[in-house]
Amino acid sequence: MLERHLSCLGPSGFHRLVYDEWPGPPGAPTLMCVHGLTRNARDFDAIAATLSDHYRVVCPDMAGRGRSDWVADPAEYSFPTYLADCAALIARLDVESLDWIGTSMGALIGMMLAAQKGSPIRRLVLNDAGPFISKQALAWLGSFIGADPTFESLDAMERAVRQNSSGFGRLTDAQWRKMTLDLSRAKDGGFGYAYDPRIGDPYKADLPDVDLWPLWDQVACQTLILRGEESNVLPRDVAMAMTERGPKPKLVEFPGVGHAPALLSDDQIGAVRGFLLG
């Protein structure tokens, strides 16, 4: 795995976007994996390592997360910025087409890109997000996004990560510890989350439902939906409606999981691998 970066232009100037790349076999197709709202590229380490036997896998830290720059104006933590940054990264990769795995926010970015005329996305995996998000789900996200605690130890941080990410389902102790390390940054003599807390600013308002069904109907590429059976972000009725319009994708659900499947277990990785390579 190689760490790379590129400069992306926004309204307040350039910001540095860091991404990981697994080169894959010579001539391999490209797969981009984009994380959720408070997460970063390291969420995809396991599935990228597995799929790199067939793909060149690219996993960016979106602006304000992980190793990428924090932007000057928090209003730029928005989908226009994320779409422009991903388009710049696709141009850097110099490919005519690519496949996409997106979790939560990354799923919405992928859906928005796939809905555009001439989109390069060939196959699309949406992990626990869709074209309708209720204001209740947005309020739930806003209740913890942008928190900026300082933990005196990694053990203390891991306890918080386990609680906040309980929707991921049953993970091993080693997986929880890796996740904690991947989400951490040095802060005030202890540890903090590796994101700009201002990413939560847009969620502090009383937001209405998000309705992107017209965009969904423009998606034409092969698509797979993954859903945690206990998800409060992608309700089952929305997921079922997605299978009946737009790209009419297959839906795979995972018991004992909420928002969102962590893509660490054999069944979850197997479902993605089977779709992309089948």
mmCIF file of C-alpha atoms in Angstrom:
data_model
loop_
_atom_site.group_PDB
_atom_site.id
_atom_site.type_symbol
_atom_site.label_atom_id
_atom_site.label_comp_id
_atom_site.label_asym_id
_atom_site.label_seq_id
_atom_site.Cartn_x
_atom_site.Cartn_y
_atom_site.Cartn_z
ATOM 1 C CA MET A 1 0.000 0.000 0.000
ATOM 2 C CA LEU A 2 1.291 3.443 -0.989
ATOM 3 C CA GLU A 3 0.351 6.814 0.488
ATOM 4 C CA ARG A 4 -0.167 9.540 -2.097
ATOM 5 C CA HIS A 5 -1.695 13.007 -2.227
ATOM 6 C CA LEU A 6 -2.975 15.674 -4.584
ATOM 7 C CA SER A 7 -3.987 19.329 -4.284
ATOM 8 C CA CYS A 8 -7.670 20.098 -4.753
ATOM 9 C CA LEU A 9 -9.103 23.566 -5.326
ATOM 10 C CA GLY A 10 -12.017 24.956 -3.339
ATOM 11 C CA PRO A 11 -13.478 28.447 -2.801
ATOM 12 C CA SER A 12 -10.935 29.251 -0.055
ATOM 13 C CA GLY A 13 -7.920 27.892 -1.925
ATOM 14 C CA PHE A 14 -6.124 24.587 -2.351
ATOM 15 C CA HIS A 15 -6.293 21.775 0.179
ATOM 16 C CA ARG A 16 -4.247 18.589 0.300
ATOM 17 C CA LEU A 17 -6.117 15.319 -0.196
ATOM 18 C CA VAL A 18 -4.293 12.186 0.970
ATOM 19 C CA TYR A 19 -5.163 8.757 -0.402
ATOM 20 C CA ASP A 20 -3.911 5.192 -0.111
ATOM 21 C CA GLU A 21 -3.314 3.091 -3.197
ATOM 22 C CA TRP A 22 -2.945 -0.674 -3.557
ATOM 23 C CA PRO A 23 -1.488 -0.967 -7.090
ATOM 24 C CA GLY A 24 -2.952 -4.401 -7.868
ATOM 25 C CA PRO A 25 -1.931 -6.531 -10.856
ATOM 26 C CA PRO A 26 -0.644 -4.843 -14.028
ATOM 27 C CA GLY A 27 -3.537 -3.401 -16.012
ATOM 28 C CA ALA A 28 -6.035 -4.003 -13.195
ATOM 29 C CA PRO A 29 -9.277 -1.983 -13.169
ATOM 30 C CA THR A 30 -9.602 0.738 -10.537
ATOM 31 C CA LEU A 31 -11.795 0.612 -7.437
ATOM 32 C CA MET A 32 -12.365 3.689 -5.289
ATOM 33 C CA CYS A 33 -13.537 3.329 -1.671
ATOM 34 C CA VAL A 34 -14.956 6.376 0.109
ATOM 35 C CA HIS A 35 -15.691 6.474 3.826
ATOM 36 C CA GLY A 36 -18.468 7.848 6.006
ATOM 37 C CA LEU A 37 -18.937 11.270 7.553
ATOM 38 C CA THR A 38 -16.516 11.065 10.494
ATOM 39 C CA ARG A 39 -14.369 8.221 9.216
ATOM 40 C CA ASN A 40 -11.303 7.924 6.991
ATOM 41 C CA ALA A 41 -9.619 5.729 4.383
ATOM 42 C CA ARG A 42 -8.346 3.182 6.897
ATOM 43 C CA ASP A 43 -11.878 1.773 7.226
ATOM 44 C CA PHE A 44 -11.189 -0.039 3.943
ATOM 45 C CA ASP A 45 -7.832 -1.620 4.773
ATOM 46 C CA ALA A 46 -9.245 -5.146 5.049
ATOM 47 C CA ILE A 47 -11.445 -5.116 1.965
ATOM 48 C CA ALA A 48 -8.788 -3.255 -0.073
ATOM 49 C CA ALA A 49 -6.181 -5.868 0.789
ATOM 50 C CA THR A 50 -8.613 -8.607 -0.269
ATOM 51 C CA LEU A 51 -9.676 -6.972 -3.536
ATOM 52 C CA SER A 52 -6.200 -5.800 -4.560
ATOM 53 C CA ASP A 53 -5.607 -9.214 -6.136
ATOM 54 C CA HIS A 54 -7.977 -8.040 -8.910
ATOM 55 C CA TYR A 55 -8.065 -4.254 -8.558
ATOM 56 C CA ARG A 56 -5.990 -1.148 -8.206
ATOM 57 C CA VAL A 57 -7.698 0.091 -5.017
ATOM 58 C CA VAL A 58 -7.739 3.776 -4.060
ATOM 59 C CA CYS A 59 -9.029 5.009 -0.684
ATOM 60 C CA PRO A 60 -9.004 8.775 0.031
ATOM 61 C CA ASP A 61 -9.266 10.648 3.297
ATOM 62 C CA MET A 62 -11.898 13.228 2.423
ATOM 63 C CA ALA A 63 -11.173 16.857 3.331
ATOM 64 C CA GLY A 64 -11.136 17.427 7.081
ATOM 65 C CA ARG A 65 -10.576 13.750 7.883
ATOM 66 C CA GLY A 66 -7.574 11.580 8.587
ATOM 67 C CA ARG A 67 -4.392 12.904 6.998
ATOM 68 C CA SER A 68 -6.075 15.327 4.578
ATOM 69 C CA ASP A 69 -6.139 19.084 5.176
ATOM 70 C CA TRP A 70 -8.818 20.857 7.134
ATOM 71 C CA VAL A 71 -10.426 23.542 4.936
ATOM 72 C CA ALA A 72 -10.455 27.195 5.956
ATOM 73 C CA ASP A 73 -14.227 27.648 5.767
ATOM 74 C CA PRO A 74 -16.367 24.912 7.393
ATOM 75 C CA ALA A 75 -19.144 25.698 4.918
ATOM 76 C CA GLU A 76 -16.975 23.881 2.373
ATOM 77 C CA TYR A 77 -17.586 20.585 4.185
ATOM 78 C CA SER A 78 -20.346 19.881 1.714
ATOM 79 C CA PHE A 79 -21.126 17.605 -1.203
ATOM 80 C CA PRO A 80 -19.999 20.085 -3.890
ATOM 81 C CA THR A 81 -16.511 19.993 -2.323
ATOM 82 C CA TYR A 82 -16.491 16.212 -1.998
ATOM 83 C CA LEU A 83 -17.716 15.712 -5.571
ATOM 84 C CA ALA A 84 -15.117 18.117 -6.972
ATOM 85 C CA ASP A 85 -12.340 16.453 -4.957
ATOM 86 C CA CYS A 86 -13.351 12.984 -6.132
ATOM 87 C CA ALA A 87 -13.544 14.175 -9.746
ATOM 88 C CA ALA A 88 -10.017 15.594 -9.381
ATOM 89 C CA LEU A 89 -8.799 12.304 -7.920
ATOM 90 C CA ILE A 90 -10.395 10.304 -10.747
ATOM 91 C CA ALA A 91 -8.608 12.599 -13.220
ATOM 92 C CA ARG A 92 -5.327 12.015 -11.361
ATOM 93 C CA LEU A 93 -5.858 8.247 -11.644
ATOM 94 C CA ASP A 94 -6.152 8.610 -15.445
ATOM 95 C CA VAL A 95 -8.902 6.032 -15.937
ATOM 96 C CA GLU A 96 -11.916 5.986 -18.233
ATOM 97 C CA SER A 97 -14.005 3.987 -15.777
ATOM 98 C CA LEU A 98 -13.859 2.683 -12.228
ATOM 99 C CA ASP A 99 -15.884 0.821 -9.638
ATOM 100 C CA TRP A 100 -16.981 2.404 -6.356
ATOM 101 C CA ILE A 101 -17.633 1.348 -2.771
ATOM 102 C CA GLY A 102 -19.086 4.044 -0.552
ATOM 103 C CA THR A 103 -20.130 3.867 3.079
ATOM 104 C CA SER A 104 -22.785 6.325 4.276
ATOM 105 C CA MET A 105 -21.484 9.725 3.063
ATOM 106 C CA GLY A 106 -19.257 7.883 0.595
ATOM 107 C CA ALA A 107 -22.325 6.069 -0.734
ATOM 108 C CA LEU A 108 -24.107 9.368 -1.354
ATOM 109 C CA ILE A 109 -21.044 10.789 -3.121
ATOM 110 C CA GLY A 110 -20.922 7.703 -5.331
ATOM 111 C CA MET A 111 -24.643 7.910 -6.076
ATOM 112 C CA MET A 112 -24.371 11.595 -7.012
ATOM 113 C CA LEU A 113 -21.427 10.915 -9.323
ATOM 114 C CA ALA A 114 -23.091 7.876 -10.887
ATOM 115 C CA ALA A 115 -26.187 9.943 -11.659
ATOM 116 C CA GLN A 116 -24.245 12.406 -13.825
ATOM 117 C CA LYS A 117 -24.200 12.250 -17.610
ATOM 118 C CA GLY A 118 -21.074 10.459 -18.806
ATOM 119 C CA SER A 119 -20.238 9.172 -15.322
ATOM 120 C CA PRO A 120 -17.132 6.957 -15.184
ATOM 121 C CA ILE A 121 -18.615 4.733 -12.476
ATOM 122 C CA ARG A 122 -19.132 1.220 -13.851
ATOM 123 C CA ARG A 123 -20.250 -0.662 -10.726
ATOM 124 C CA LEU A 124 -21.536 0.940 -7.535
ATOM 125 C CA VAL A 125 -21.723 -0.472 -3.995
ATOM 126 C CA LEU A 126 -23.816 1.619 -1.590
ATOM 127 C CA ASN A 127 -23.152 0.727 2.038
ATOM 128 C CA ASP A 128 -26.121 1.700 4.206
ATOM 129 C CA ALA A 129 -27.254 4.939 2.609
ATOM 130 C CA GLY A 130 -29.760 5.827 -0.062
ATOM 131 C CA PRO A 131 -31.703 8.619 -1.739
ATOM 132 C CA PHE A 132 -33.909 9.394 1.259
ATOM 133 C CA ILE A 133 -32.606 10.317 4.713
ATOM 134 C CA SER A 134 -35.139 11.370 7.325
ATOM 135 C CA LYS A 135 -34.715 14.473 9.465
ATOM 136 C CA GLN A 136 -34.745 12.141 12.484
ATOM 137 C CA ALA A 137 -31.684 10.303 11.143
ATOM 138 C CA LEU A 138 -29.969 13.626 10.441
ATOM 139 C CA ALA A 139 -30.723 14.788 13.991
ATOM 140 C CA TRP A 140 -29.230 11.542 15.309
ATOM 141 C CA LEU A 141 -26.081 12.108 13.258
ATOM 142 C CA GLY A 142 -25.915 15.688 14.504
ATOM 143 C CA SER A 143 -26.054 14.505 18.105
ATOM 144 C CA PHE A 144 -22.478 13.208 17.953
ATOM 145 C CA ILE A 145 -20.829 14.535 14.772
ATOM 146 C CA GLY A 146 -18.315 17.222 15.556
ATOM 147 C CA ALA A 147 -17.693 16.155 19.139
ATOM 148 C CA ASP A 148 -14.131 17.058 20.086
ATOM 149 C CA PRO A 149 -13.248 15.250 23.322
ATOM 150 C CA THR A 150 -9.720 14.613 24.558
ATOM 151 C CA PHE A 151 -9.048 11.103 25.850
ATOM 152 C CA GLU A 152 -6.270 10.498 28.320
ATOM 153 C CA SER A 153 -5.523 7.054 26.887
ATOM 154 C CA LEU A 154 -6.248 4.841 23.908
ATOM 155 C CA ASP A 155 -8.235 2.553 26.216
ATOM 156 C CA ALA A 156 -10.537 5.437 27.122
ATOM 157 C CA MET A 157 -10.913 6.363 23.461
ATOM 158 C CA GLU A 158 -11.645 2.763 22.508
ATOM 159 C CA ARG A 159 -14.487 2.617 25.016
ATOM 160 C CA ALA A 160 -16.046 5.656 23.336
ATOM 161 C CA VAL A 161 -15.466 4.243 19.844
ATOM 162 C CA ARG A 162 -17.138 0.959 20.809
ATOM 163 C CA GLN A 163 -20.146 2.841 22.144
ATOM 164 C CA ASN A 164 -20.460 5.320 19.266
ATOM 165 C CA SER A 165 -19.907 2.637 16.622
ATOM 166 C CA SER A 166 -22.021 -0.107 18.167
ATOM 167 C CA GLY A 167 -24.042 -0.229 14.942
ATOM 168 C CA PHE A 168 -21.069 -1.867 13.237
ATOM 169 C CA GLY A 169 -22.033 -5.121 14.923
ATOM 170 C CA ARG A 170 -19.769 -7.655 16.577
ATOM 171 C CA LEU A 171 -16.084 -6.965 15.985
ATOM 172 C CA THR A 172 -13.037 -8.605 17.523
ATOM 173 C CA ASP A 173 -10.954 -6.853 20.178
ATOM 174 C CA ALA A 174 -8.179 -6.468 17.607
ATOM 175 C CA GLN A 175 -10.581 -4.839 15.123
ATOM 176 C CA TRP A 176 -11.852 -2.377 17.742
ATOM 177 C CA ARG A 177 -8.302 -1.431 18.697
ATOM 178 C CA LYS A 178 -7.245 -0.924 15.062
ATOM 179 C CA MET A 179 -10.352 1.182 14.456
ATOM 180 C CA THR A 180 -9.488 3.310 17.489
ATOM 181 C CA LEU A 181 -5.919 3.823 16.297
ATOM 182 C CA ASP A 182 -7.138 4.692 12.797
ATOM 183 C CA LEU A 183 -9.560 7.295 14.193
ATOM 184 C CA SER A 184 -7.076 8.885 16.603
ATOM 185 C CA ARG A 185 -4.752 11.879 16.510
ATOM 186 C CA ALA A 186 -2.439 13.324 19.153
ATOM 187 C CA LYS A 187 -4.257 16.080 21.065
ATOM 188 C CA ASP A 188 -3.412 18.029 24.221
ATOM 189 C CA GLY A 189 -1.201 15.311 25.647
ATOM 190 C CA GLY A 190 -3.815 12.667 24.924
ATOM 191 C CA PHE A 191 -5.883 11.494 21.976
ATOM 192 C CA GLY A 192 -8.644 13.054 19.899
ATOM 193 C CA TYR A 193 -10.624 12.101 16.825
ATOM 194 C CA ALA A 194 -8.819 12.456 13.484
ATOM 195 C CA TYR A 195 -11.248 14.888 11.939
ATOM 196 C CA ASP A 196 -12.022 18.595 11.968
ATOM 197 C CA PRO A 197 -14.851 18.994 14.517
ATOM 198 C CA ARG A 198 -16.332 21.676 12.258
ATOM 199 C CA ILE A 199 -17.576 18.948 9.903
ATOM 200 C CA GLY A 200 -20.517 18.763 12.318
ATOM 201 C CA ASP A 201 -21.499 22.423 11.868
ATOM 202 C CA PRO A 202 -24.064 21.814 9.075
ATOM 203 C CA TYR A 203 -25.828 19.248 11.265
ATOM 204 C CA LYS A 204 -26.432 21.632 14.154
ATOM 205 C CA ALA A 205 -29.384 23.188 12.307
ATOM 206 C CA ASP A 206 -32.912 21.780 12.220
ATOM 207 C CA LEU A 207 -32.536 19.965 8.898
ATOM 208 C CA PRO A 208 -35.423 18.707 6.749
ATOM 209 C CA ASP A 209 -35.646 15.289 5.150
ATOM 210 C CA VAL A 210 -33.151 14.726 2.335
ATOM 211 C CA ASP A 211 -34.893 13.545 -0.843
ATOM 212 C CA LEU A 212 -32.594 12.506 -3.697
ATOM 213 C CA TRP A 213 -34.979 10.173 -5.521
ATOM 214 C CA PRO A 214 -34.693 12.125 -8.815
ATOM 215 C CA LEU A 215 -30.923 11.543 -8.704
ATOM 216 C CA TRP A 216 -31.423 7.859 -7.922
ATOM 217 C CA ASP A 217 -33.585 7.471 -11.016
ATOM 218 C CA GLN A 218 -30.676 8.740 -13.138
ATOM 219 C CA VAL A 219 -28.273 6.026 -11.932
ATOM 220 C CA ALA A 220 -27.860 3.394 -14.640
ATOM 221 C CA CYS A 221 -24.749 1.419 -13.637
ATOM 222 C CA GLN A 222 -24.794 -2.000 -11.971
ATOM 223 C CA THR A 223 -25.482 -1.384 -8.283
ATOM 224 C CA LEU A 224 -25.482 -3.308 -5.010
ATOM 225 C CA ILE A 225 -27.041 -2.094 -1.751
ATOM 226 C CA LEU A 226 -25.677 -3.276 1.586
ATOM 227 C CA ARG A 227 -27.811 -2.660 4.664
ATOM 228 C CA GLY A 228 -27.544 -3.379 8.349
ATOM 229 C CA GLU A 229 -30.869 -4.919 9.354
ATOM 230 C CA GLU A 230 -31.049 -2.529 12.328
ATOM 231 C CA SER A 231 -30.029 0.592 10.395
ATOM 232 C CA ASN A 232 -31.780 3.849 11.277
ATOM 233 C CA VAL A 233 -30.175 5.697 8.350
ATOM 234 C CA LEU A 234 -31.366 3.370 5.563
ATOM 235 C CA PRO A 235 -34.828 2.083 6.596
ATOM 236 C CA ARG A 236 -35.911 -1.155 4.987
ATOM 237 C CA ASP A 237 -38.820 0.441 3.124
ATOM 238 C CA VAL A 238 -36.408 2.900 1.479
ATOM 239 C CA ALA A 239 -33.988 0.088 0.589
ATOM 240 C CA MET A 240 -36.802 -1.982 -0.910
ATOM 241 C CA ALA A 241 -38.050 1.001 -2.922
ATOM 242 C CA MET A 242 -34.522 1.438 -4.266
ATOM 243 C CA THR A 243 -34.631 -2.082 -5.698
ATOM 244 C CA GLU A 244 -37.733 -1.212 -7.725
ATOM 245 C CA ARG A 245 -36.527 1.929 -9.512
ATOM 246 C CA GLY A 246 -33.374 3.544 -10.835
ATOM 247 C CA PRO A 247 -30.726 0.839 -11.391
ATOM 248 C CA LYS A 248 -32.948 -1.739 -9.604
ATOM 249 C CA PRO A 249 -30.073 -3.132 -7.557
ATOM 250 C CA LYS A 250 -29.734 -6.255 -5.475
ATOM 251 C CA LEU A 251 -30.129 -5.745 -1.726
ATOM 252 C CA VAL A 252 -28.039 -7.662 0.818
ATOM 253 C CA GLU A 253 -28.856 -7.265 4.525
ATOM 254 C CA PHE A 254 -26.781 -8.263 7.540
ATOM 255 C CA PRO A 255 -28.413 -9.328 10.816
ATOM 256 C CA GLY A 256 -27.211 -7.874 14.086
ATOM 257 C CA VAL A 257 -25.814 -4.797 12.328
ATOM 258 C CA GLY A 258 -27.041 -1.202 12.317
ATOM 259 C CA HIS A 259 -25.393 1.774 10.657
ATOM 260 C CA ALA A 260 -23.205 0.720 9.018
ATOM 261 C CA PRO A 261 -21.720 -2.664 8.040
ATOM 262 C CA ALA A 262 -17.999 -2.314 8.774
ATOM 263 C CA LEU A 263 -16.913 -4.419 5.770
ATOM 264 C CA LEU A 264 -14.619 -6.449 8.000
ATOM 265 C CA SER A 265 -16.423 -9.800 8.213
ATOM 266 C CA ASP A 266 -16.154 -12.579 5.658
ATOM 267 C CA ASP A 267 -19.840 -12.398 4.720
ATOM 268 C CA GLN A 268 -19.745 -8.646 4.114
ATOM 269 C CA ILE A 269 -16.501 -8.722 2.147
ATOM 270 C CA GLY A 270 -17.748 -11.772 0.266
ATOM 271 C CA ALA A 271 -20.953 -10.012 -0.793
ATOM 272 C CA VAL A 272 -18.969 -7.096 -2.222
ATOM 273 C CA ARG A 273 -16.387 -9.315 -3.875
ATOM 274 C CA GLY A 274 -19.060 -11.502 -5.431
ATOM 275 C CA PHE A 275 -20.842 -8.481 -6.896
ATOM 276 C CA LEU A 276 -17.735 -6.759 -8.223
ATOM 277 C CA LEU A 277 -16.063 -9.840 -9.659
ATOM 278 C CA GLY A 278 -19.093 -12.013 -10.426
#
